[in-house]
Amino acid sequence: MLNIDLHCHSTVSDGVLTPTQLIERAHQRGVCVIALTDHDDVAGAAEASRAAAEKNIIFINGVEISVTWRGRTIHILGLNVDPDYKPLYDGLTAIRDGRTQRARNISAELEKVGIKDSLEGAFAFVGERGLIGRTHFARFLIEKGYAKDMKTVFKKYLVKGKPGYAHHEWAQLSETIDWITGSGGRAVIAHPARYNLGKNVLNDLLDDFCTLGGTGIEVVSASHTQEQVKIFAHHAKVRNLLVSCGSDFHGPGESFYDLGQLPDLPSGCTPVWHDWKLPVLS
Ligand code: AMP
Ligand code: MN
Ligand code: MN
Ligand code: MN
């Protein structure tokens, strides 16, 4: 089976490795096709694709876009996008601007429970691009001893009903799919099990996603149990969706799966890369 990983993060968003370091690690782990999918940014593409070419790894331009659908946050992967496509580029810029305002709101919420200077503290973990997210706040909270690891932070803080939560409106599903498909890419629902949607709401999401031009679903993910892999492979089959796989790697010790350490796709799935001209496939 092809060692392919279509979901991971670098210091451009909330990963801890630079694009070059990420590709080096992927190379060490035998990955032959990789997509860098930073949150709401494609700025790592040039560096990562250069590094990948040196290591004979096939590089796929990607992004993980934050979306608000019916008041919930959903992540949509754009795979094989054109990073220079203006509507995509402008759309991502607007989302990143929103992140900065949300960070102030998160910091104000943490202040209410006596946690001071979290904005500065979180920004100390932010990369050169200035993209700030909850992961950076999480690293600050761990550093200060409020939680022992990532998993614990996201149980005690930063989520709905807990200190440090700030509601935020991300991009719309329709515009997100348009940016991706307009740039020549494929829109894929990231880690669908993570949203804890009931059956009916999940079906509504899949209906909307397919109607709006989405064509893929991430079935193999670090966020999914074996049972969930089967469930989403079934949804893919029923709806003729292409299937993707990704580690969602953020950094050593922070992620459940390392790069390129994924279980195989269930049989009968059509991979999202089935019609890509990949030299390793020919
Ligand atoms: P944001 O897009 O700023 O809201 O941050 C979302 C990010 O937080 C995800 O991409 C993960 O990196 C991280 N995250 C969210 N929930 C968890 C969790 N339960 N465990 C570990 N990391 C999480
Ligand atoms: Mn993340
Ligand atoms: Mn995600
Ligand atoms: Mn991700």
Short mmCIF file of C-alpha atoms and ligand atoms in Angstrom, two decimals:
data_model
loop_
_atom_site.label_atom_id
_atom_site.label_comp_id
_atom_site.label_asym_id
_atom_site.label_seq_id
_atom_site.Cartn_x
_atom_site.Cartn_y
_atom_site.Cartn_z
CA MET A 1 0.00 0.00 0.00
CA LEU A 2 1.15 3.51 -0.87
CA ASN A 3 2.54 5.50 2.08
CA ILE A 4 0.43 8.60 1.60
CA ASP A 5 -0.41 11.29 4.14
CA LEU A 6 -2.77 14.08 3.11
CA HIS A 7 -3.24 15.98 6.36
CA CYS A 8 -0.53 17.60 8.51
CA HIS A 9 0.53 20.94 9.97
CA SER A 10 3.69 23.06 10.06
CA THR A 11 4.77 26.19 11.93
CA VAL A 12 2.82 28.16 9.33
CA SER A 13 -0.23 27.26 11.45
CA ASP A 14 -0.16 25.23 14.66
CA GLY A 15 2.43 22.53 13.93
CA VAL A 16 5.81 22.55 15.68
CA LEU A 17 8.03 21.63 12.69
CA THR A 18 8.89 24.01 9.85
CA PRO A 19 7.75 22.87 6.39
CA THR A 20 11.30 21.66 5.68
CA GLN A 21 11.56 19.76 8.98
CA LEU A 22 8.15 18.22 8.37
CA ILE A 23 9.19 16.92 4.95
CA GLU A 24 12.44 15.56 6.42
CA ARG A 25 10.47 13.65 9.03
CA ALA A 26 8.05 12.37 6.39
CA HIS A 27 11.03 11.19 4.33
CA GLN A 28 12.50 9.34 7.32
CA ARG A 29 9.17 7.63 7.80
CA GLY A 30 8.88 6.46 4.21
CA VAL A 31 6.10 8.80 3.07
CA CYS A 32 5.98 9.07 -0.72
CA VAL A 33 3.03 11.45 -1.20
CA ILE A 34 2.30 14.29 1.22
CA ALA A 35 -0.11 17.21 1.43
CA LEU A 36 0.69 20.07 3.80
CA THR A 37 -2.69 21.24 5.13
CA ASP A 38 -2.06 24.15 7.45
CA HIS A 39 -5.09 25.84 8.98
CA ASP A 40 -6.36 28.69 6.80
CA ASP A 41 -3.01 29.30 5.10
CA VAL A 42 -1.05 28.06 2.10
CA ALA A 43 2.14 29.98 2.89
CA GLY A 44 4.17 26.80 3.56
CA ALA A 45 3.62 25.37 0.09
CA ALA A 46 6.68 26.81 -1.65
CA GLU A 47 9.16 25.74 1.05
CA ALA A 48 7.58 22.32 1.52
CA SER A 49 7.42 21.54 -2.19
CA ARG A 50 11.12 22.47 -2.59
CA ALA A 51 12.06 20.21 0.31
CA ALA A 52 9.86 17.42 -1.02
CA ALA A 53 11.45 17.60 -4.49
CA GLU A 54 14.88 17.13 -2.88
CA LYS A 55 13.66 13.99 -1.11
CA ASN A 56 11.75 12.60 -4.09
CA ILE A 57 8.46 12.96 -2.24
CA ILE A 58 5.42 13.97 -4.26
CA PHE A 59 3.99 17.16 -2.83
CA ILE A 60 0.31 18.08 -2.97
CA ASN A 61 -0.78 21.65 -2.23
CA GLY A 62 -3.31 21.60 0.57
CA VAL A 63 -5.11 23.64 3.20
CA GLU A 64 -7.50 22.97 6.11
CA ILE A 65 -10.18 25.63 6.14
CA SER A 66 -12.19 26.58 9.24
CA VAL A 67 -15.91 26.70 8.46
CA THR A 68 -19.02 27.52 10.44
CA TRP A 69 -21.93 25.34 9.39
CA ARG A 70 -25.20 25.70 11.34
CA GLY A 71 -23.31 27.24 14.24
CA ARG A 72 -20.75 24.41 14.42
CA THR A 73 -17.10 24.49 13.48
CA ILE A 74 -16.25 22.08 10.67
CA HIS A 75 -12.88 21.65 8.96
CA ILE A 76 -12.75 21.30 5.18
CA LEU A 77 -9.55 20.14 3.51
CA GLY A 78 -8.67 21.55 0.12
CA LEU A 79 -6.43 19.10 -1.72
CA ASN A 80 -4.55 19.86 -4.93
CA VAL A 81 -5.52 23.52 -4.68
CA ASP A 82 -3.79 26.32 -6.54
CA PRO A 83 -2.32 28.45 -3.72
CA ASP A 84 -2.25 31.52 -5.98
CA TYR A 85 -5.95 31.42 -6.89
CA LYS A 86 -7.11 34.85 -5.75
CA PRO A 87 -10.53 34.05 -4.25
CA LEU A 88 -8.89 31.30 -2.16
CA TYR A 89 -5.97 33.51 -1.17
CA ASP A 90 -8.25 36.43 -0.21
CA GLY A 91 -10.68 34.15 1.61
CA LEU A 92 -7.88 32.66 3.71
CA THR A 93 -6.52 36.13 4.50
CA ALA A 94 -9.92 37.15 5.87
CA ILE A 95 -10.16 34.01 8.04
CA ARG A 96 -6.70 34.67 9.49
CA ASP A 97 -7.69 38.26 10.37
CA GLY A 98 -10.64 36.80 12.28
CA ARG A 99 -8.26 34.53 14.23
CA THR A 100 -6.45 37.53 15.70
CA GLN A 101 -9.69 39.03 17.04
CA ARG A 102 -10.80 35.65 18.39
CA ALA A 103 -7.46 35.31 20.21
CA ARG A 104 -8.16 38.57 22.08
CA ASN A 105 -11.58 37.20 23.04
CA ILE A 106 -10.07 33.89 24.23
CA SER A 107 -7.54 35.79 26.31
CA ALA A 108 -10.31 37.91 27.86
CA GLU A 109 -12.19 34.71 28.76
CA LEU A 110 -9.09 33.22 30.40
CA GLU A 111 -8.55 36.46 32.33
CA LYS A 112 -12.04 35.94 33.86
CA VAL A 113 -10.77 32.80 35.61
CA GLY A 114 -7.58 34.51 36.72
CA ILE A 115 -5.27 33.37 33.93
CA LYS A 116 -3.31 36.47 33.00
CA ASP A 117 -1.21 37.47 29.99
CA SER A 118 -2.35 34.55 27.89
CA LEU A 119 -2.40 36.56 24.64
CA GLU A 120 1.31 37.33 24.92
CA GLY A 121 1.93 33.82 26.23
CA ALA A 122 0.15 32.19 23.30
CA PHE A 123 1.82 34.48 20.77
CA ALA A 124 5.21 33.28 22.05
CA PHE A 125 4.36 29.93 20.39
CA VAL A 126 3.14 31.46 17.13
CA GLY A 127 5.24 31.20 13.98
CA GLU A 128 6.41 33.92 11.61
CA ARG A 129 3.08 34.08 9.81
CA GLY A 130 1.35 35.31 12.95
CA LEU A 131 -1.47 32.76 12.65
CA ILE A 132 -2.83 32.14 16.13
CA GLY A 133 -5.12 29.33 17.21
CA ARG A 134 -6.24 27.42 20.25
CA THR A 135 -3.24 25.11 20.01
CA HIS A 136 -0.97 28.05 20.83
CA PHE A 137 -3.10 28.88 23.88
CA ALA A 138 -2.97 25.19 24.80
CA ARG A 139 0.84 25.19 24.71
CA PHE A 140 0.86 28.29 26.93
CA LEU A 141 -1.53 26.63 29.41
CA ILE A 142 0.65 23.50 29.53
CA GLU A 143 3.79 25.61 30.02
CA LYS A 144 2.12 27.38 32.96
CA GLY A 145 1.02 24.07 34.51
CA TYR A 146 -2.75 24.46 34.02
CA ALA A 147 -2.87 21.11 32.22
CA LYS A 148 -0.42 18.26 31.67
CA ASP A 149 -0.92 17.69 27.95
CA MET A 150 -2.92 18.68 24.87
CA LYS A 151 -5.71 16.22 25.48
CA THR A 152 -6.25 17.53 29.00
CA VAL A 153 -6.21 21.19 27.92
CA PHE A 154 -9.00 20.55 25.43
CA LYS A 155 -11.05 18.88 28.19
CA LYS A 156 -10.64 21.64 30.76
CA TYR A 157 -10.23 24.79 28.68
CA LEU A 158 -10.89 26.43 25.29
CA VAL A 159 -14.00 24.38 24.47
CA LYS A 160 -17.68 25.27 24.79
CA GLY A 161 -18.76 25.56 28.42
CA LYS A 162 -15.17 25.76 29.75
CA PRO A 163 -12.90 28.71 30.55
CA GLY A 164 -11.22 30.32 27.57
CA TYR A 165 -13.99 29.52 25.09
CA ALA A 166 -14.90 32.21 22.58
CA HIS A 167 -17.51 31.63 19.92
CA HIS A 168 -16.30 32.50 16.45
CA GLU A 169 -17.85 32.70 12.99
CA TRP A 170 -15.55 31.16 10.40
CA ALA A 171 -16.07 30.96 6.62
CA GLN A 172 -19.27 29.64 5.08
CA LEU A 173 -19.34 26.11 3.70
CA SER A 174 -20.50 27.28 0.25
CA GLU A 175 -17.75 29.86 -0.27
CA THR A 176 -15.11 27.47 1.08
CA ILE A 177 -16.04 24.76 -1.41
CA ASP A 178 -16.13 27.38 -4.20
CA TRP A 179 -12.60 28.62 -3.34
CA ILE A 180 -11.26 25.07 -3.36
CA THR A 181 -12.97 23.77 -6.46
CA GLY A 182 -12.51 27.09 -8.31
CA SER A 183 -8.77 26.72 -7.80
CA GLY A 184 -8.86 23.22 -9.32
CA GLY A 185 -8.78 21.40 -5.99
CA ARG A 186 -10.96 18.87 -4.26
CA ALA A 187 -12.98 19.64 -1.11
CA VAL A 188 -12.81 16.94 1.58
CA ILE A 189 -14.54 16.87 4.98
CA ALA A 190 -11.76 16.54 7.57
CA HIS A 191 -12.05 14.03 10.49
CA PRO A 192 -15.88 13.79 10.38
CA ALA A 193 -16.10 11.82 13.64
CA ARG A 194 -14.60 14.75 15.57
CA TYR A 195 -17.78 16.81 15.33
CA ASN A 196 -19.93 14.39 17.31
CA LEU A 197 -22.87 14.91 15.01
CA GLY A 198 -25.93 12.77 15.47
CA LYS A 199 -27.10 10.68 12.53
CA ASN A 200 -29.57 13.27 11.20
CA VAL A 201 -27.23 16.23 11.48
CA LEU A 202 -24.42 14.24 9.86
CA ASN A 203 -26.73 13.38 6.97
CA ASP A 204 -27.69 17.05 6.63
CA LEU A 205 -24.01 18.00 6.52
CA LEU A 206 -23.29 15.38 3.87
CA ASP A 207 -26.34 16.54 1.87
CA ASP A 208 -25.22 20.18 1.97
CA PHE A 209 -21.59 19.30 1.28
CA CYS A 210 -22.42 17.18 -1.78
CA THR A 211 -24.97 19.68 -3.11
CA LEU A 212 -22.41 22.48 -2.86
CA GLY A 213 -19.80 20.52 -4.81
CA GLY A 214 -17.80 18.72 -2.10
CA THR A 215 -16.40 15.42 -3.35
CA GLY A 216 -14.35 13.79 -0.59
CA ILE A 217 -14.34 12.61 3.00
CA GLU A 218 -11.41 11.82 5.28
CA VAL A 219 -12.03 8.28 6.43
CA VAL A 220 -8.65 7.32 7.89
CA SER A 221 -7.61 9.89 10.50
CA ALA A 222 -5.91 9.95 13.88
CA SER A 223 -9.25 11.17 15.25
CA HIS A 224 -11.06 8.01 14.16
CA THR A 225 -11.44 4.62 15.81
CA GLN A 226 -11.46 1.50 13.62
CA GLU A 227 -15.23 1.40 13.98
CA GLN A 228 -15.54 5.02 12.81
CA VAL A 229 -13.32 4.25 9.82
CA LYS A 230 -15.84 1.60 8.80
CA ILE A 231 -18.82 3.89 9.37
CA PHE A 232 -17.39 6.72 7.25
CA ALA A 233 -16.21 4.34 4.53
CA HIS A 234 -19.84 3.24 4.32
CA HIS A 235 -21.07 6.86 4.04
CA ALA A 236 -18.49 7.42 1.30
CA LYS A 237 -19.73 4.42 -0.65
CA VAL A 238 -23.40 5.35 -0.33
CA ARG A 239 -22.77 8.93 -1.47
CA ASN A 240 -20.07 8.24 -4.04
CA LEU A 241 -17.55 10.32 -2.13
CA LEU A 242 -13.83 9.92 -2.66
CA VAL A 243 -11.87 8.84 0.38
CA SER A 244 -8.84 10.48 1.98
CA CYS A 245 -6.38 9.62 4.73
CA GLY A 246 -4.20 11.79 6.92
CA SER A 247 -2.33 11.74 10.21
CA ASP A 248 -3.27 15.32 11.24
CA PHE A 249 0.28 15.41 12.58
CA HIS A 250 1.13 18.57 14.59
CA GLY A 251 4.37 17.56 16.28
CA PRO A 252 6.26 14.72 17.95
CA GLY A 253 4.49 13.75 21.14
CA GLU A 254 1.43 15.88 20.37
CA SER A 255 -0.23 13.70 17.77
CA PHE A 256 -1.82 10.29 17.95
CA TYR A 257 -0.37 9.16 14.61
CA ASP A 258 3.03 10.16 13.35
CA LEU A 259 3.46 11.10 9.70
CA GLY A 260 2.74 8.26 7.30
CA GLN A 261 1.79 5.75 10.00
CA LEU A 262 -1.75 5.24 8.86
CA PRO A 263 -3.87 2.13 8.57
CA ASP A 264 -4.84 1.19 4.99
CA LEU A 265 -8.04 2.51 3.47
CA PRO A 266 -10.89 0.01 3.79
CA SER A 267 -11.39 -2.05 0.65
CA GLY A 268 -13.91 -0.81 -1.88
CA CYS A 269 -13.12 2.89 -1.31
CA THR A 270 -12.11 5.14 -4.20
CA PRO A 271 -9.08 7.13 -3.03
CA VAL A 272 -9.17 10.90 -3.48
CA TRP A 273 -5.91 10.55 -5.44
CA HIS A 274 -7.28 7.91 -7.88
CA ASP A 275 -7.07 10.21 -10.90
CA TRP A 276 -4.02 12.27 -9.89
CA LYS A 277 -1.04 11.80 -12.14
CA LEU A 278 1.29 10.44 -9.49
CA PRO A 279 4.56 8.93 -10.79
CA VAL A 280 4.47 6.36 -7.96
CA LEU A 281 1.20 5.02 -9.30
CA SER A 282 2.33 4.52 -12.88
P1 AMP B 1 -8.52 26.42 16.22
O1 AMP B 1 -8.61 26.18 14.73
O2 AMP B 1 -7.65 27.59 16.56
O3 AMP B 1 -9.86 26.48 16.89
O4 AMP B 1 -7.76 25.19 16.85
C1 AMP B 1 -8.11 23.89 16.49
C2 AMP B 1 -6.90 23.02 16.78
O5 AMP B 1 -6.82 22.74 18.15
C3 AMP B 1 -6.96 21.67 16.10
O6 AMP B 1 -6.52 21.74 14.77
C4 AMP B 1 -5.98 20.89 16.94
O7 AMP B 1 -4.67 21.23 16.58
C5 AMP B 1 -6.27 21.45 18.33
N1 AMP B 1 -7.23 20.62 19.06
C6 AMP B 1 -8.56 20.78 19.12
N2 AMP B 1 -9.12 19.83 19.92
C7 AMP B 1 -8.11 19.05 20.33
C8 AMP B 1 -8.01 17.88 21.17
N3 AMP B 1 -9.09 17.37 21.77
N4 AMP B 1 -6.79 17.37 21.38
C9 AMP B 1 -5.70 17.90 20.82
N5 AMP B 1 -5.73 18.98 20.02
C10 AMP B 1 -6.91 19.55 19.78
MN MN B 2 -4.44 22.13 14.50
MN MN B 3 -8.96 19.82 11.97
MN MN B 4 -5.65 19.33 10.98
#
